[in-house]
Amino acid sequence: MATGRVNPKQTLDQQGIGGLGAVHYNLLEPGLITHALKRDEGVLGKGGALLVTTGKFTGRSPKDKHVVRSAATENTIWWENNASMSPESFDILYDDMLEHMKGRDFFVQDLFGGADPAHRLDVRVVTELAWHSLFIRTLLRRPEREELDDFVPEFTVINCPSFSADPARHGCNSDTIIALNFERKLILIGGTEYAGENKKSVFTLLNYLLPEKGIMPMHCSANHAPGNPVDTAVFFGLSGTGKTTLSADPERILIGDDEHGWSERGTFNFEGGCYAKTINLSSEAEPEIYATTHKFGTVIENMVFDPETLELDFEDDSLTANMRAAYPLHYISNASPTALGGHPKNIIMLTCDAFGVLPPIARLTPAQAMYHFLSGFTSKVAGTERGVTEPEPTFSTCFGAPFMPRRPEVYGELLKGKIAKHGATCWLVNTGWTGGAYGTGSRMPIKATRALLTAALDGSLAKAPFRKDKNFGFDVPTTVAGVPDILLDPRRTWDNPESYDRQAAKLVAMFSENFAQYADHIDDDVRAVTIG
């Protein structure tokens, strides 16, 4: 039995996926929520939000992600960062998953990855859970209803949490699996209910496909000045560094909060929604994001709530610190209806420095920008990956290594070329610790970060006096209106300046050791960037 709207020539049966129970194609939000509630997948919260939990996995499983190794991918995949799977193992996995799916009900969403019609990816997402179908419908771009009549999927994602992989039989690491086959244009996900795997698998696809077209895929948020898409800013950063919070500026137009492309035409969002962390979210600091948690169709993931009043607890992280809300972009009043922007005028690289060494903002030369982009220094924040319980210093190249199928230099060269062509100004912004390392210092005040970003984006920061940082070589402002001068000099914020010097020397050494891996793959001007 099939329900919903679909291209009659593109049903699952015609894709060779048969023997299923009921198949629900392209249901809208009311239908998906109805099915989710009937199937006891969640609870209807205040305002019509759907409250769900994801079981034992409350974050991504990067070690369970595999790419099929073949003649076509042998020389294009960054194999040091992507676990391989043989074509034969994938075929067995696919057959076993289809056999497991027989007789079960599934939900299908035909969606676009990318707001620019010239560069979007037509992707079909098949999910065992109704709420996963609601989630991915929220996060990707939704076709008009009439567009579904002719929709032809380029790639298909199948997500079946009840299926467990067999490492011996399927050539994987555990019973959880995320397997990408670029030749067969299939992604298989099993053994995890964490919904983020759905969107990140599509992001990985775009990260692989778009560079061949000269398009820079970016793990970043983006916004532009009101009425002026030419004044676009992008914010690179891993989860927990502030991409969503800082791009949701009421004085600017939101393009998107997580994944974008930079083409010959400008910036475009990959998504149709936002996936915001909600821990310690407040109506005072982030009123619009907070308001989405009480709106119809928002997916509230892994949040503790009162069983009687349904009041959400934004401070209780007993399920996970990675509690989230997935909501459509149009729930943010200043979101762009087109999700398109111009070529970035400002590029912000966000880092969460758990060492307490980096300044709250620094201006980068183009060569320094590529250095810090390839370094991708930050701290993994509790909950975003399994096993991370407190901030953990790390280097995640391109500010998104888990989603980068190609070598980092491919993305670095694309970024460097676009910066040179379009003249973007680059900034490194630390949203991590000040006055000491994690456990001693405190988080950078968001009020100060916002003030510094406002000054960077409106051009006034460029007129401030700057000093050359002796540890990292970049330019740091010495005075900015509305920001205490002491905050701009991290060494002064420490009780013991000598302890700061030792910590800074340690971090400089970590940068140098990490960057050695790129020495043979980069241009001389980037290789010449020295710190310390």
Coordinates of N, CA, C and O in Angstrom, one line a residue, residues 374-482:
L374 N 42.8 24.9 7.3 CA 43.3 23.5 7.2 C 43.5 23.0 8.6 O 43.3 21.8 8.8
S375 N 43.9 23.9 9.5 CA 44.1 23.4 10.9 C 42.8 23.0 11.6 O 42.7 22.0 12.2
G376 N 41.8 23.9 11.4 CA 40.5 23.6 12.0 C 40.5 23.4 13.5 O 39.8 22.5 14.0
F377 N 41.3 24.2 14.2 CA 41.4 24.0 15.7 C 40.2 24.4 16.4 O 39.6 25.4 16.1
T378 N 39.7 23.6 17.3 CA 38.6 23.9 18.2 C 38.6 22.9 19.3 O 39.6 22.2 19.5
S379 N 37.5 22.8 20.0 CA 37.3 21.8 21.0 C 36.0 21.0 20.8 O 35.0 21.7 20.6
K380 N 36.1 19.7 20.7 CA 34.8 19.0 20.6 C 34.0 19.3 21.9 O 34.5 19.2 23.0
V381 N 32.7 19.6 21.7 CA 31.9 19.9 22.8 C 31.1 18.7 23.2 O 30.7 17.9 22.4
A382 N 30.8 18.6 24.5 CA 30.2 17.4 25.1 C 28.9 17.1 24.3 O 28.1 18.0 24.0
G383 N 28.8 15.8 23.9 CA 27.5 15.3 23.3 C 27.5 15.2 21.8 O 26.7 14.5 21.3
T384 N 28.3 16.0 21.1 CA 28.2 16.0 19.7 C 28.7 14.7 19.0 O 28.3 14.4 17.9
E385 N 29.6 14.0 19.8 CA 30.0 12.7 19.3 C 29.9 11.7 20.5 O 30.0 12.2 21.7
R386 N 29.7 10.5 20.3 CA 29.6 9.5 21.4 C 30.9 9.5 22.1 O 32.0 9.5 21.5
G387 N 30.9 9.5 23.4 CA 32.0 9.4 24.3 C 32.7 10.7 24.7 O 33.6 10.8 25.5
V388 N 32.2 11.8 24.1 CA 32.8 13.2 24.5 C 31.9 13.7 25.6 O 30.7 14.1 25.3
T389 N 32.5 13.9 26.8 CA 31.7 14.3 27.9 C 32.1 15.7 28.4 O 31.4 16.3 29.2
E390 N 33.3 16.2 27.9 CA 33.7 17.6 28.3 C 34.5 18.1 27.1 O 34.9 17.3 26.3
P391 N 34.7 19.4 27.0 CA 35.5 20.0 25.9 C 36.8 19.3 25.7 O 37.6 19.1 26.7
E392 N 37.1 18.9 24.5 CA 38.3 18.1 24.2 C 39.0 18.8 23.0 O 38.5 18.8 21.9
P393 N 40.2 19.4 23.3 CA 40.9 20.1 22.2 C 41.2 19.2 21.0 O 41.5 18.0 21.2
T394 N 41.0 19.7 19.8 CA 41.1 18.8 18.6 C 41.4 19.7 17.4 O 41.1 20.9 17.4
F395 N 41.9 19.1 16.4 CA 42.1 19.7 15.1 C 41.2 19.0 14.1 O 41.3 17.8 13.9
S396 N 40.2 19.7 13.6 CA 39.3 19.1 12.6 C 39.3 19.9 11.3 O 38.7 21.0 11.2
T397 N 40.1 19.5 10.4 CA 40.5 20.2 9.2 C 39.2 20.7 8.5 O 38.2 20.0 8.4
C398 N 39.3 21.9 7.9 CA 38.2 22.5 7.2 C 37.0 22.8 8.1 O 35.9 23.0 7.6
F399 N 37.2 22.7 9.4 CA 36.1 22.8 10.4 C 35.0 21.9 10.2 O 33.8 22.2 10.3
G400 N 35.4 20.6 9.8 CA 34.4 19.6 9.5 C 35.0 18.3 8.9 O 34.4 17.8 8.0
A401 N 36.1 17.9 9.5 CA 36.8 16.7 9.0 C 35.8 15.5 8.8 O 36.0 14.7 7.8
P402 N 34.9 15.2 9.8 CA 34.1 14.0 9.6 C 33.2 14.0 8.4 O 32.8 12.9 8.0
F403 N 33.1 15.1 7.7 CA 32.2 15.2 6.6 C 32.9 15.5 5.3 O 32.3 15.7 4.2
M404 N 34.3 15.4 5.3 CA 35.1 15.7 4.2 C 35.6 14.4 3.5 O 36.5 13.8 3.9
P405 N 35.0 14.1 2.4 CA 35.4 12.8 1.7 C 36.7 13.1 0.9 O 37.5 12.1 0.7
R406 N 37.0 14.3 0.4 CA 38.2 14.6 -0.3 C 39.3 15.1 0.6 O 39.0 15.5 1.7
R407 N 40.5 15.1 0.1 CA 41.6 15.6 0.9 C 41.4 17.1 1.2 O 40.8 17.9 0.5
P408 N 41.9 17.5 2.4 CA 41.6 18.9 2.9 C 42.1 20.0 1.9 O 41.5 21.0 1.8
E409 N 43.2 19.7 1.2 CA 43.8 20.7 0.3 C 42.9 21.0 -0.8 O 42.9 22.1 -1.4
V410 N 42.0 20.1 -1.2 CA 41.1 20.4 -2.3 C 40.1 21.5 -1.9 O 39.9 22.5 -2.6
Y411 N 39.6 21.5 -0.6 CA 38.8 22.5 -0.1 C 39.5 23.8 0.2 O 39.1 24.9 0.0
G412 N 40.8 23.6 0.7 CA 41.6 24.8 1.0 C 41.9 25.6 -0.2 O 41.9 26.8 -0.2
E413 N 42.3 24.9 -1.3 CA 42.6 25.6 -2.5 C 41.4 26.3 -3.1 O 41.5 27.5 -3.6
L414 N 40.2 25.7 -3.0 CA 39.0 26.3 -3.5 C 38.7 27.6 -2.7 O 38.4 28.7 -3.2
L415 N 38.9 27.5 -1.3 CA 38.6 28.7 -0.5 C 39.6 29.8 -0.8 O 39.2 30.9 -0.9
K416 N 40.9 29.4 -0.9 CA 41.9 30.4 -1.1 C 41.7 31.1 -2.4 O 41.8 32.4 -2.5
G417 N 41.3 30.4 -3.5 CA 41.1 31.0 -4.8 C 39.9 32.0 -4.7 O 39.9 33.0 -5.3
K418 N 38.8 31.6 -4.0 CA 37.6 32.4 -4.0 C 37.9 33.7 -3.1 O 37.4 34.8 -3.4
I419 N 38.7 33.5 -2.0 CA 39.1 34.7 -1.2 C 39.8 35.7 -2.1 O 39.6 36.9 -2.1
A420 N 40.8 35.2 -2.9 CA 41.6 36.0 -3.7 C 40.8 36.7 -4.8 O 41.0 37.9 -5.1
K421 N 39.8 36.0 -5.4 CA 39.0 36.5 -6.5 C 38.1 37.6 -6.0 O 37.8 38.6 -6.6
H422 N 37.5 37.4 -4.8 CA 36.4 38.2 -4.3 C 36.8 39.2 -3.2 O 35.9 40.0 -2.7
G423 N 38.0 39.0 -2.7 CA 38.5 40.0 -1.7 C 37.9 39.9 -0.3 O 37.7 41.0 0.3
A424 N 37.5 38.8 0.1 CA 36.9 38.6 1.5 C 37.9 38.9 2.6 O 39.1 38.6 2.5
T425 N 37.4 39.5 3.7 CA 38.3 39.7 4.9 C 38.0 38.6 5.8 O 36.9 38.2 6.0
C426 N 39.1 38.0 6.4 CA 39.0 36.8 7.2 C 39.3 37.1 8.7 O 40.2 37.9 9.0
W427 N 38.5 36.5 9.6 CA 38.6 36.7 11.0 C 38.6 35.4 11.7 O 37.9 34.5 11.3
L428 N 39.4 35.2 12.8 CA 39.4 34.1 13.7 C 38.7 34.5 15.0 O 39.2 35.5 15.6
V429 N 37.6 33.9 15.4 CA 36.9 34.3 16.5 C 36.9 33.1 17.5 O 36.4 32.0 17.2
N430 N 37.3 33.4 18.8 CA 37.3 32.4 19.8 C 36.1 32.5 20.7 O 35.9 33.5 21.4
T431 N 35.2 31.5 20.7 CA 34.0 31.5 21.6 C 34.3 30.6 22.7 O 33.3 30.3 23.5
G432 N 35.5 30.2 23.0 CA 35.8 29.2 24.0 C 36.1 29.9 25.4 O 35.3 30.7 25.8
W433 N 37.3 29.6 25.9 CA 37.6 30.1 27.3 C 38.5 31.3 27.4 O 39.3 31.5 26.5
T434 N 38.3 32.0 28.4 CA 39.2 33.2 28.7 C 39.5 33.2 30.2 O 38.7 32.6 31.0
G435 N 40.6 33.8 30.6 CA 41.0 33.9 32.0 C 41.5 32.6 32.5 O 41.6 32.4 33.7
G436 N 41.8 31.6 31.6 CA 42.3 30.3 32.1 C 41.7 29.2 31.1 O 40.8 29.5 30.4
A437 N 42.3 28.0 31.3 CA 41.8 26.9 30.5 C 40.4 26.4 31.0 O 40.0 26.9 32.1
Y438 N 39.8 25.5 30.3 CA 38.6 24.8 30.8 C 38.8 24.3 32.2 O 39.8 23.6 32.5
G439 N 37.9 24.5 33.1 CA 38.0 24.1 34.4 C 38.5 25.2 35.4 O 38.3 25.1 36.6
T440 N 39.2 26.2 34.8 CA 39.7 27.3 35.6 C 39.1 28.6 35.1 O 38.6 29.4 35.9
G441 N 39.2 28.9 33.8 CA 38.6 30.1 33.2 C 37.1 30.0 33.0 O 36.4 29.1 33.5
S442 N 36.6 30.9 32.3 CA 35.2 31.0 32.0 C 34.9 31.1 30.5 O 35.9 31.6 29.7
R443 N 33.7 30.8 30.0 CA 33.4 31.0 28.6 C 33.5 32.4 28.2 O 33.1 33.3 29.0
M444 N 33.9 32.7 27.0 CA 33.9 34.0 26.4 C 32.5 34.6 26.5 O 31.5 34.0 26.1
P445 N 32.3 35.8 27.0 CA 31.0 36.4 27.1 C 30.4 36.6 25.7 O 31.0 37.2 24.8
I446 N 29.2 36.1 25.5 CA 28.6 36.2 24.2 C 28.3 37.6 23.8 O 28.3 38.0 22.6
K447 N 28.1 38.4 24.8 CA 27.8 39.9 24.5 C 29.1 40.5 23.9 O 28.9 41.3 22.9
A448 N 30.3 40.1 24.4 CA 31.5 40.6 23.8 C 31.7 40.1 22.4 O 32.1 40.8 21.5
T449 N 31.4 38.8 22.2 CA 31.6 38.2 20.9 C 30.7 38.9 19.9 O 31.1 39.2 18.7
R450 N 29.4 39.1 20.2 CA 28.5 39.8 19.3 C 29.0 41.2 19.0 O 28.9 41.7 17.9
A451 N 29.5 41.9 20.0 CA 30.0 43.3 19.7 C 31.1 43.3 18.8 O 31.2 44.2 17.9
L452 N 32.0 42.3 18.9 CA 33.2 42.2 18.0 C 32.8 41.9 16.6 O 33.3 42.4 15.6
L453 N 31.8 41.0 16.5 CA 31.4 40.6 15.2 C 30.6 41.7 14.5 O 30.8 41.9 13.3
T454 N 29.8 42.5 15.2 CA 29.1 43.6 14.7 C 30.1 44.6 14.1 O 30.0 45.1 13.0
A455 N 31.2 44.8 14.9 CA 32.2 45.8 14.4 C 33.0 45.3 13.2 O 33.3 46.0 12.3
A456 N 33.2 43.9 13.2 CA 33.9 43.4 12.0 C 33.0 43.5 10.8 O 33.4 43.8 9.7
L457 N 31.7 43.2 10.9 CA 30.8 43.2 9.7 C 30.4 44.6 9.2 O 30.2 44.7 8.1
D458 N 30.4 45.5 10.2 CA 30.0 46.9 9.7 C 31.2 47.7 9.2 O 31.1 48.8 8.8
G459 N 32.4 47.1 9.3 CA 33.6 47.7 8.9 C 34.4 48.6 9.9 O 35.5 49.0 9.6
S460 N 33.7 48.8 11.0 CA 34.4 49.7 12.0 C 35.6 49.1 12.6 O 36.6 49.8 13.0
L461 N 35.6 47.7 12.8 CA 36.8 47.1 13.4 C 38.0 47.2 12.6 O 39.1 47.3 13.2
A462 N 37.9 47.4 11.3 CA 39.1 47.5 10.4 C 39.8 48.8 10.8 O 41.0 49.0 10.5
K463 N 39.1 49.8 11.4 CA 39.7 51.1 11.7 C 40.3 51.1 13.1 O 40.9 52.1 13.5
A464 N 40.2 50.0 13.9 CA 40.7 50.0 15.2 C 42.2 49.8 15.2 O 42.8 49.3 14.2
P465 N 42.9 50.2 16.3 CA 44.3 49.9 16.4 C 44.5 48.4 16.6 O 43.7 47.7 17.3
F466 N 45.6 47.8 16.0 CA 45.9 46.4 16.1 C 47.3 46.2 16.6 O 48.2 47.0 16.4
R467 N 47.5 45.0 17.3 CA 48.8 44.6 17.6 C 49.1 43.2 17.0 O 48.2 42.5 16.6
K468 N 50.4 42.9 16.8 CA 50.8 41.6 16.2 C 50.9 40.6 17.4 O 51.7 40.8 18.3
D469 N 50.1 39.5 17.3 CA 50.2 38.5 18.4 C 51.5 37.8 18.2 O 51.9 37.2 17.2
K470 N 52.3 37.7 19.4 CA 53.6 37.1 19.3 C 53.6 35.6 19.2 O 54.6 35.0 18.7
N471 N 52.5 35.0 19.5 CA 52.4 33.5 19.5 C 51.9 33.1 18.1 O 52.4 32.1 17.6
F472 N 51.0 33.8 17.5 CA 50.3 33.3 16.3 C 50.5 34.2 15.1 O 50.2 33.8 14.0
G473 N 51.0 35.3 15.3 CA 51.4 36.2 14.1 C 50.2 36.9 13.5 O 50.4 37.7 12.5
F474 N 49.0 36.7 14.0 CA 47.9 37.5 13.4 C 47.7 38.8 14.1 O 48.3 39.1 15.1
D475 N 46.8 39.6 13.5 CA 46.6 41.0 14.1 C 45.4 40.9 15.0 O 44.3 40.4 14.7
V476 N 45.5 41.5 16.2 CA 44.5 41.5 17.3 C 44.2 43.0 17.6 O 45.1 43.7 17.9
P477 N 42.9 43.4 17.6 CA 42.6 44.7 18.0 C 42.9 45.0 19.5 O 42.8 44.1 20.3
T478 N 43.3 46.2 19.8 CA 43.6 46.5 21.2 C 42.5 47.3 21.9 O 42.5 47.3 23.1
T479 N 41.6 47.8 21.1 CA 40.5 48.5 21.8 C 39.3 48.5 20.8 O 39.4 48.8 19.6
V480 N 38.1 48.1 21.3 CA 36.9 48.1 20.6 C 35.8 48.6 21.4 O 35.7 48.1 22.6
A481 N 35.0 49.5 21.0 CA 33.9 50.0 21.7 C 33.0 48.9 22.3 O 32.6 48.0 21.5
G482 N 32.7 49.0 23.5 CA 31.7 48.0 24.1 C 32.4 46.7 24.6 O 31.7 45.8 25.1

